[in-house]
PDB file of C-alpha atoms and ligand atoms in Angstrom:
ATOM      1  CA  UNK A 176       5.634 -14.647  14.685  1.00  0.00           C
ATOM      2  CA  UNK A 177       3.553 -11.431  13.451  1.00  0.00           C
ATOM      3  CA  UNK A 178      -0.081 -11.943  12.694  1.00  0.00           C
ATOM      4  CA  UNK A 179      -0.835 -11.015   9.128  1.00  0.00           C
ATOM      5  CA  UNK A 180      -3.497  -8.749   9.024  1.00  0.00           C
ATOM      6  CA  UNK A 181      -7.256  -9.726   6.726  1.00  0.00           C
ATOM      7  CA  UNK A 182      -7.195  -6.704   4.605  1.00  0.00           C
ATOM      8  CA  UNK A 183     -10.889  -6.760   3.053  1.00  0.00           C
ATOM      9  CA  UNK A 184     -11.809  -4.884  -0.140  1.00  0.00           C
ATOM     10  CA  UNK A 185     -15.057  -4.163  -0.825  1.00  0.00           C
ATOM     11  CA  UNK A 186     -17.379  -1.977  -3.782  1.00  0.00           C
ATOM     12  CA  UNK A 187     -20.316  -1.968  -5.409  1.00  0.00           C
ATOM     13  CA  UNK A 188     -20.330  -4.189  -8.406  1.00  0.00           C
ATOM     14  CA  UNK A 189     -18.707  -1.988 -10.894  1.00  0.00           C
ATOM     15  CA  UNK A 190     -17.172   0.198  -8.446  1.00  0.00           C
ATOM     16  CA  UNK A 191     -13.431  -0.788 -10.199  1.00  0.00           C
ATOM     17  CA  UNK A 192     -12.698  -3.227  -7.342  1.00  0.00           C
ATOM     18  CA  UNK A 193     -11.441  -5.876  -9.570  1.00  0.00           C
ATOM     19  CA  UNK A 194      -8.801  -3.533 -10.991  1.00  0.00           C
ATOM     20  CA  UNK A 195      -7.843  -2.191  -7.746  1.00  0.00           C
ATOM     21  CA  UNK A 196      -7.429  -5.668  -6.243  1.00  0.00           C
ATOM     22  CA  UNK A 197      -5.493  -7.132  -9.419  1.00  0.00           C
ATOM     23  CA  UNK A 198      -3.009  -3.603  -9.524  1.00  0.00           C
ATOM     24  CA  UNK A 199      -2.454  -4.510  -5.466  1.00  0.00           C
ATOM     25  CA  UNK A 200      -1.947  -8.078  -5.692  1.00  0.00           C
ATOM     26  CA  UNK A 201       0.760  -7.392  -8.050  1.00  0.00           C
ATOM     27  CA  UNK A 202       2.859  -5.001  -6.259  1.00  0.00           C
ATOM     28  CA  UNK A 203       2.361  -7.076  -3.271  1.00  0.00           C
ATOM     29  CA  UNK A 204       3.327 -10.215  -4.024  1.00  0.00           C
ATOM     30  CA  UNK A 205       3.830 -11.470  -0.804  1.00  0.00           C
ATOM     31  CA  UNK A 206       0.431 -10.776  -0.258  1.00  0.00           C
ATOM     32  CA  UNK A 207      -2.415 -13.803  -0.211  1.00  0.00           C
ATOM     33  CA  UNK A 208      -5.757 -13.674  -1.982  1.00  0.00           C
ATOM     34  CA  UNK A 209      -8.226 -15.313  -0.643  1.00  0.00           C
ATOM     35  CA  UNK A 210      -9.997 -17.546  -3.057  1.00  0.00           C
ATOM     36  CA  UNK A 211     -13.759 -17.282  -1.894  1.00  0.00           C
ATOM     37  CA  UNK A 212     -16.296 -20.428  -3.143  1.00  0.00           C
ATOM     38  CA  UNK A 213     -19.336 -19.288  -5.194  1.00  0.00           C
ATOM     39  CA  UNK A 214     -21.913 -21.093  -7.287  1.00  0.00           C
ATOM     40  CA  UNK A 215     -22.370 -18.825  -9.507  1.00  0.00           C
ATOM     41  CA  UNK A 216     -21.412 -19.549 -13.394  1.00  0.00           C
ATOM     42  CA  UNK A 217     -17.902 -19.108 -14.388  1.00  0.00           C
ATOM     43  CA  UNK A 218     -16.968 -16.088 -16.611  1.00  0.00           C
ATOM     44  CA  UNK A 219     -14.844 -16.091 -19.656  1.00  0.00           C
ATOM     45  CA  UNK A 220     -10.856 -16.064 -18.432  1.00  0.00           C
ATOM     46  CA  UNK A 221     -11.763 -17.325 -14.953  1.00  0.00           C
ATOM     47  CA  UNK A 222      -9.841 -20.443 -13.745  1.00  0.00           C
ATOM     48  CA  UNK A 223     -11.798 -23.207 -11.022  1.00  0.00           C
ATOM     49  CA  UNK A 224      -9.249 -22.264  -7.890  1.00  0.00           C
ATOM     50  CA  UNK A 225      -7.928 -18.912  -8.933  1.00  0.00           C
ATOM     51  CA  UNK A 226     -10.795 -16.359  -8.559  1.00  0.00           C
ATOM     52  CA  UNK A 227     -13.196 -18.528  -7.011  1.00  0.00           C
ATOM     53  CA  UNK A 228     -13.795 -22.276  -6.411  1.00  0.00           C
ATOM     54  CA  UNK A 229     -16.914 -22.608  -8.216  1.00  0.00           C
ATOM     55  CA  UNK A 230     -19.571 -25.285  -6.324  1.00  0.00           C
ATOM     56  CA  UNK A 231     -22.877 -26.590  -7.163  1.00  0.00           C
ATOM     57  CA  UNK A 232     -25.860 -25.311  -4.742  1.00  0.00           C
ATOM     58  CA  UNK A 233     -25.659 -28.893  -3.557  1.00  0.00           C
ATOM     59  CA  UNK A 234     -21.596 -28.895  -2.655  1.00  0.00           C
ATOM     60  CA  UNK A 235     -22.128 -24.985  -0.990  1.00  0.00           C
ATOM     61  CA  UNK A 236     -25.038 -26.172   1.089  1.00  0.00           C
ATOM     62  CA  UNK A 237     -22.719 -28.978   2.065  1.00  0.00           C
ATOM     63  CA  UNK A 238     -19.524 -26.691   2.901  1.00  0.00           C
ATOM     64  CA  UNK A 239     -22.407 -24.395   5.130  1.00  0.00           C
ATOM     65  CA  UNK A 240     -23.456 -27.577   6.996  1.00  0.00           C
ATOM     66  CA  UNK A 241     -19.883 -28.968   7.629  1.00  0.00           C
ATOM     67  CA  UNK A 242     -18.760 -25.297   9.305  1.00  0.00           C
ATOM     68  CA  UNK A 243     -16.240 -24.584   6.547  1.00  0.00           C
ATOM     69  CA  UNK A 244     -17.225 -20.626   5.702  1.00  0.00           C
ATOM     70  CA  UNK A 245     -16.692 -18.273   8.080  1.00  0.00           C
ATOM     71  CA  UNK A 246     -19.205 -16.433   6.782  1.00  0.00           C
ATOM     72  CA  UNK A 247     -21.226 -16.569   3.231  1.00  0.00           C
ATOM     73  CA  UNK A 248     -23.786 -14.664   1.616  1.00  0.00           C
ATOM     74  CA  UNK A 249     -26.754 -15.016  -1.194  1.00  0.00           C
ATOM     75  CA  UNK A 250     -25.855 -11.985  -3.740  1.00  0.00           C
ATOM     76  CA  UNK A 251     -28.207 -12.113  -6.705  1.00  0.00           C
ATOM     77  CA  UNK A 252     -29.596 -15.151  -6.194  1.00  0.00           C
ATOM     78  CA  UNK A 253     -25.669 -16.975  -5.753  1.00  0.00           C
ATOM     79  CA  UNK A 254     -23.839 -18.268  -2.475  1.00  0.00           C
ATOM     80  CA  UNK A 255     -20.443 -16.613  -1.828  1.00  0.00           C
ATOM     81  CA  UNK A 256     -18.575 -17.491   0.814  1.00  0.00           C
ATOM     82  CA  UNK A 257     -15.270 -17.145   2.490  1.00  0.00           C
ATOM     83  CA  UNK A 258     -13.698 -20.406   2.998  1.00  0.00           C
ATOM     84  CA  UNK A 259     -12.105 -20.960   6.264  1.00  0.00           C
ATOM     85  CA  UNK A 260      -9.413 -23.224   5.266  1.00  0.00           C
ATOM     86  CA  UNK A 261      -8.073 -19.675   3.367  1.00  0.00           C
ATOM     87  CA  UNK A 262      -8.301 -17.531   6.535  1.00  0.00           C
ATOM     88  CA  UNK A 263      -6.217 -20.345   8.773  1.00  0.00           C
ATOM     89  CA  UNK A 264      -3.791 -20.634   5.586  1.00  0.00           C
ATOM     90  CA  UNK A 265      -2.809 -16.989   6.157  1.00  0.00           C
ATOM     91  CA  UNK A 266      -3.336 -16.831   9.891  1.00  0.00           C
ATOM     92  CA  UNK A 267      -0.856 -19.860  10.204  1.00  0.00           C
ATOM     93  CA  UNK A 268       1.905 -18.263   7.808  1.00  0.00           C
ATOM     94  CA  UNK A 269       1.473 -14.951   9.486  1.00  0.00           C
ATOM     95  CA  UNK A 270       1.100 -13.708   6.609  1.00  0.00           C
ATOM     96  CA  UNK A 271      -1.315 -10.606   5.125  1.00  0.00           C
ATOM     97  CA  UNK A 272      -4.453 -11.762   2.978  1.00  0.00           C
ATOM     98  CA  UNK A 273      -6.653  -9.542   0.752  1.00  0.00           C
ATOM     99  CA  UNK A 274     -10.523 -10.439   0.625  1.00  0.00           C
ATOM    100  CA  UNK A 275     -12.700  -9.204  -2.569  1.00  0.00           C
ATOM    101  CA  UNK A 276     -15.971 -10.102  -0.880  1.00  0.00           C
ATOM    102  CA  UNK A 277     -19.034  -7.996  -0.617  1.00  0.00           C
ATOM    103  CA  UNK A 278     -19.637  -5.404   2.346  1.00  0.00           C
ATOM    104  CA  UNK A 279     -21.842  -7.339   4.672  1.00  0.00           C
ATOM    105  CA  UNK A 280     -19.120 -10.172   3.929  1.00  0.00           C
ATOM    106  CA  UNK A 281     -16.355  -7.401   5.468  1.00  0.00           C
ATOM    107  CA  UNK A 282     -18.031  -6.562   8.300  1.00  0.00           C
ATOM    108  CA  UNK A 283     -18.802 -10.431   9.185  1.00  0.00           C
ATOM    109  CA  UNK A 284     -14.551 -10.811   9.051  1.00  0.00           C
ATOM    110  CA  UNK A 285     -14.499  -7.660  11.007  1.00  0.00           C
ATOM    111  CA  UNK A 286     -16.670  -9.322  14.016  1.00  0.00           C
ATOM    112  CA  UNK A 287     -14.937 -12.624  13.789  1.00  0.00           C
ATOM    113  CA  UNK A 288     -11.428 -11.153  13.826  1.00  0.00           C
ATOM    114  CA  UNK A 289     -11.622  -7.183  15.234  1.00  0.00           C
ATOM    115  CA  UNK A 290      -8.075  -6.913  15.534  1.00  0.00           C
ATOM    116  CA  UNK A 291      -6.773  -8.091  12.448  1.00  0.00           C
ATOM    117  CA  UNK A 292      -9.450  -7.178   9.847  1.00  0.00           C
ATOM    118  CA  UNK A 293      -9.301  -3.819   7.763  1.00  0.00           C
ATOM    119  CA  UNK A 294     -11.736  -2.870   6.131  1.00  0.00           C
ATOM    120  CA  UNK A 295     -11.040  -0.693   2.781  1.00  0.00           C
ATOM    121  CA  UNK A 296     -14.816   0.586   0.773  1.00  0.00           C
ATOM    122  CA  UNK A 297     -14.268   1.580  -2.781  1.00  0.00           C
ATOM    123  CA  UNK A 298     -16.745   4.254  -3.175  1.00  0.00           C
ATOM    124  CA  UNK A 299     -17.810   4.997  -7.119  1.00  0.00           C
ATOM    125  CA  UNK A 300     -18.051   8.290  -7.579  1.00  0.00           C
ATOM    126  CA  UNK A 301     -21.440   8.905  -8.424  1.00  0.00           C
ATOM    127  CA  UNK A 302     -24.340   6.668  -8.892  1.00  0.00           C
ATOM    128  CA  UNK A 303     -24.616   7.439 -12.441  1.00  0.00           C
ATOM    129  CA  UNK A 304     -20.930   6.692 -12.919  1.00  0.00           C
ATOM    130  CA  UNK A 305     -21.362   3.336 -11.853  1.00  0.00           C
ATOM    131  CA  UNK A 306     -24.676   2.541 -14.143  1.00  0.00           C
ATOM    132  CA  UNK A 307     -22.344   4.196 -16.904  1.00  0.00           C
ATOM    133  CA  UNK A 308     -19.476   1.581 -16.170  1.00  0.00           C
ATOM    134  CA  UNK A 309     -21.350  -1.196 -15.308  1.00  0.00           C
ATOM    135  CA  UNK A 310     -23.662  -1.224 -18.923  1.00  0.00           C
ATOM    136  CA  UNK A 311     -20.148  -0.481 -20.521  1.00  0.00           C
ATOM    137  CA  UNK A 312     -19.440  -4.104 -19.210  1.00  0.00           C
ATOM    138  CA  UNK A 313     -21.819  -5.863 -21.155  1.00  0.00           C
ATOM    139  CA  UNK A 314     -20.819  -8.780 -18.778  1.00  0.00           C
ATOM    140  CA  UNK A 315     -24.271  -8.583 -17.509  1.00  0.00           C
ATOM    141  CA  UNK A 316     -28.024  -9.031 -18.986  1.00  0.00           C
ATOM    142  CA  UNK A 317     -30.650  -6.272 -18.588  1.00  0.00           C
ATOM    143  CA  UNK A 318     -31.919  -8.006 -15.341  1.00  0.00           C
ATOM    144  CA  UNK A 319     -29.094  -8.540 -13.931  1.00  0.00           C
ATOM    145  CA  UNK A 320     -27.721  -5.178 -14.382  1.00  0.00           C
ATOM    146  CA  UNK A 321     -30.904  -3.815 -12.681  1.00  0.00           C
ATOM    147  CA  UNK A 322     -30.329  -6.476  -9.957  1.00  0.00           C
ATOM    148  CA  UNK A 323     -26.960  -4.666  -9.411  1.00  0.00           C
ATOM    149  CA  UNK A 324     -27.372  -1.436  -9.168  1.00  0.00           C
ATOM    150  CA  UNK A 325     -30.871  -2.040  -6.817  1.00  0.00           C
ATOM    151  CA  UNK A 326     -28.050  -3.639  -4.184  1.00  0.00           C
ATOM    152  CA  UNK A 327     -26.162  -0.147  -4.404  1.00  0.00           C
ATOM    153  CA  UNK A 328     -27.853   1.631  -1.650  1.00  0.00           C
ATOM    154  CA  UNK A 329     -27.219  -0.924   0.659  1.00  0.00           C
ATOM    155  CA  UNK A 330     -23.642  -1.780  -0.299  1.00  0.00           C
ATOM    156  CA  UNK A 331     -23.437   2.303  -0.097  1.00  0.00           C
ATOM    157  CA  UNK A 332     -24.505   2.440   3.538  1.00  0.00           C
ATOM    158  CA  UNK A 333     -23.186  -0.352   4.807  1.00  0.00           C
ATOM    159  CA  UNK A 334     -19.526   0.438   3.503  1.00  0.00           C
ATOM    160  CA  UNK A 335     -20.037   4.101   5.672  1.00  0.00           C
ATOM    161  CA  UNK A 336     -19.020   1.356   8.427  1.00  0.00           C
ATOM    162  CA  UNK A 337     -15.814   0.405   6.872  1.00  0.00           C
ATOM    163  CA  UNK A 338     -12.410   2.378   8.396  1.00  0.00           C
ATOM    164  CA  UNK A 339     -11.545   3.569   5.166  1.00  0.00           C
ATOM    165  CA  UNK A 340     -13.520   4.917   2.077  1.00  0.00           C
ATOM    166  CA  UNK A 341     -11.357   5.458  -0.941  1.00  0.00           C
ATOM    167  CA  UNK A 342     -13.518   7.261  -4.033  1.00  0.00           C
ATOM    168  CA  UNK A 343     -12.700   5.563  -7.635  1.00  0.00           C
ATOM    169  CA  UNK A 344     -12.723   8.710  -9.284  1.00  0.00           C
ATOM    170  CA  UNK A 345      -9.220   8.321 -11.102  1.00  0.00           C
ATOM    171  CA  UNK A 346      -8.456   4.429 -11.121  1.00  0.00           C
ATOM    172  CA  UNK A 347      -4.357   5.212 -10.684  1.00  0.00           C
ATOM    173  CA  UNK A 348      -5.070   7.277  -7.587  1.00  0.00           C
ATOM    174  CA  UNK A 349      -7.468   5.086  -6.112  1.00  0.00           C
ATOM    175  CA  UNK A 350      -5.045   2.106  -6.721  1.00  0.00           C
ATOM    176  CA  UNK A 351      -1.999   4.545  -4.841  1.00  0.00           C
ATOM    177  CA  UNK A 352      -4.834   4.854  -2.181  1.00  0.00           C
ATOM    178  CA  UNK A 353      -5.782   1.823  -1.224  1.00  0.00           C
ATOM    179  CA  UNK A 354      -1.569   0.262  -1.530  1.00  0.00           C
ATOM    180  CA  UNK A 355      -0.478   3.101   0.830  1.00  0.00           C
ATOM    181  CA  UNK A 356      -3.306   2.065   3.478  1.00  0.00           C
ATOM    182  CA  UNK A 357      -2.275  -1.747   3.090  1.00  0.00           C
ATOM    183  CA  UNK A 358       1.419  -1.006   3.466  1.00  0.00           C
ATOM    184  CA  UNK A 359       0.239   1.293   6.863  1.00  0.00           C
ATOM    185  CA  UNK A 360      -1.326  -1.778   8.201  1.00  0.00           C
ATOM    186  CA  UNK A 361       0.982  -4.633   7.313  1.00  0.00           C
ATOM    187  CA  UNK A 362       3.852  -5.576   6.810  1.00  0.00           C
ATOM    188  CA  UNK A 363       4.081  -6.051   3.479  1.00  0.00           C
ATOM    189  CA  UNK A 364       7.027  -5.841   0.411  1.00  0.00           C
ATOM    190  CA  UNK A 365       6.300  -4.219  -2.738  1.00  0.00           C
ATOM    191  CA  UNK A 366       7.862  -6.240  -5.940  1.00  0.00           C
ATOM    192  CA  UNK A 367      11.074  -3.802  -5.507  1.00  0.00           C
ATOM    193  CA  UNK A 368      11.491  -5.353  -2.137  1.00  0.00           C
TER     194      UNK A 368
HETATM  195  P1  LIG B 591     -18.760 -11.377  -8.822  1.00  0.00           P
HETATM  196  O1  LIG B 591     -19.877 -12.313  -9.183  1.00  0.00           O
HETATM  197  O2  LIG B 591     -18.834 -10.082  -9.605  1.00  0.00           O
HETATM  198  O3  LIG B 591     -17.410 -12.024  -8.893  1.00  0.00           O
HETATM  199  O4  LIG B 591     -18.963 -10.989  -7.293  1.00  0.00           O
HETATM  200  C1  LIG B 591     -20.186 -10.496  -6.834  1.00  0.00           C
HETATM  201  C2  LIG B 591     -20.021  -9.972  -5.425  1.00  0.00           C
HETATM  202  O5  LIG B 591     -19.724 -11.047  -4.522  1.00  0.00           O
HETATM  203  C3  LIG B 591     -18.838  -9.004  -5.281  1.00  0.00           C
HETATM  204  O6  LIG B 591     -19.267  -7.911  -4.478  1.00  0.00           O
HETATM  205  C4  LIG B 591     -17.794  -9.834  -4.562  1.00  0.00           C
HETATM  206  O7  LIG B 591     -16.900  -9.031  -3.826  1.00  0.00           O
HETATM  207  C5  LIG B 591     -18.684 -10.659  -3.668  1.00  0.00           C
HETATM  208  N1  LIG B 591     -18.008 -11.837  -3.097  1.00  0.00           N
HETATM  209  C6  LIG B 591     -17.085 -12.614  -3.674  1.00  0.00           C
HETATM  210  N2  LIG B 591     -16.675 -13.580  -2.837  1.00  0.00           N
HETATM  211  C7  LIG B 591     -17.358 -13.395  -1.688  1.00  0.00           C
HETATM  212  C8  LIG B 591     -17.355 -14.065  -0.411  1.00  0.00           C
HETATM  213  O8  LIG B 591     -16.645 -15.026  -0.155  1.00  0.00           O
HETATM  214  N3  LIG B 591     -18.199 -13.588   0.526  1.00  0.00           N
HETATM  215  C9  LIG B 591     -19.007 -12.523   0.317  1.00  0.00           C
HETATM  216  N4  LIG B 591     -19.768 -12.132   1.317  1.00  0.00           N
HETATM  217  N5  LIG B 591     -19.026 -11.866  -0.857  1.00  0.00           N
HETATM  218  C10 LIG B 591     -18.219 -12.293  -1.845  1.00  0.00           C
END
């Protein structure tokens, strides 16, 4: 049976990744989406099992201690981590699964499993496009929003490692982007088969 391959998709916060990643999931259907765990609150719309499983510090800590994330990370003051139970789901089915996990996060699948991970970086495309769309949000407090954008430099240089860069400059083209690099990697059928 065909390995699916650990497509990982990764942008600054407000770099349109969530739109990307929704558009992809649903012309891929066959595709998986890994469901990392996080303690951070839950937003308005989000379900407990569908974007994230949402833990208490205490339960995280527990899941780091009992080996179950193959790999996590504190992002403003949160734990995120990827769950491993989701990576063997896929692996076992053969099947393709898309991560939305921050860069360091990529490159941490990428070292665990070099020859199945790809690594897509959403690139906004400027830095004062990104403050624009991330105040336009108004998901976030002041602090928080300066929290953000202090993490872009990093996320910036650290997604220069990542095999592809696609620049969210036009959110349509981006989306065409990042599905024709998927479909180039995987083996994967779009909803009109
Ligand atoms: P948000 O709170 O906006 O949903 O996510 C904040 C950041 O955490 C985003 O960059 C998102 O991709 C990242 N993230 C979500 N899940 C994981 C994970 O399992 N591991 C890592 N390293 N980052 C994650």
């Amino acid at each position: 049976m065909s390995r699916g391959k650990l497509i990982v998709v990764s942008a600054p916060s407000g770099g349109g990744k969530t739109s990307i990643v929704k558009a992809v999931m649903e012309r891929y259907p066959s595709l998986l989406f890994s469901v990392s765990a996080t303690t951070r609150a839950m937003r308005a719309g989000e379900v407990n099992g569908r974007e994230y499983f949402f833990l208490t510090m205490k339960e995280f800590e527990s899941r780091i201690r009992a080996n179950d994330l193959v790999e996590w990370e504190e992002i403003y003051g949160d734990y995120y981590g990827t769950l491993k139970s989701e990576v063997d789901r896929a692996l076992a089915a053969g099947r393709t699964m898309l991560f939305d996990i921050d860069v360091k996060g990529g490159l941490s699948i990428k070292r665990g499993y070099p020859d199945d991970t790809v690594l897509i970086f959403i690139k906004p495309p400027s830095f004062e496009v990104l403050k624009e769309r991330l105040s336009n949000r108004k998901t976030e407090d002041d602090a928080t929003l300066r929290r953000r954008l202090a993490r872009v430099q990093m996320e910036v240089e650290k997604g220069s490692l990542f095999e592809h860069q696609v620049v969210n400059d036009e959110l349509q083209r981006a989306i065409a982007e990042v599905e024709n690099i998927i479909a180039n990697h995987a083996s994967v059928q779009t909803i009109n088969g």
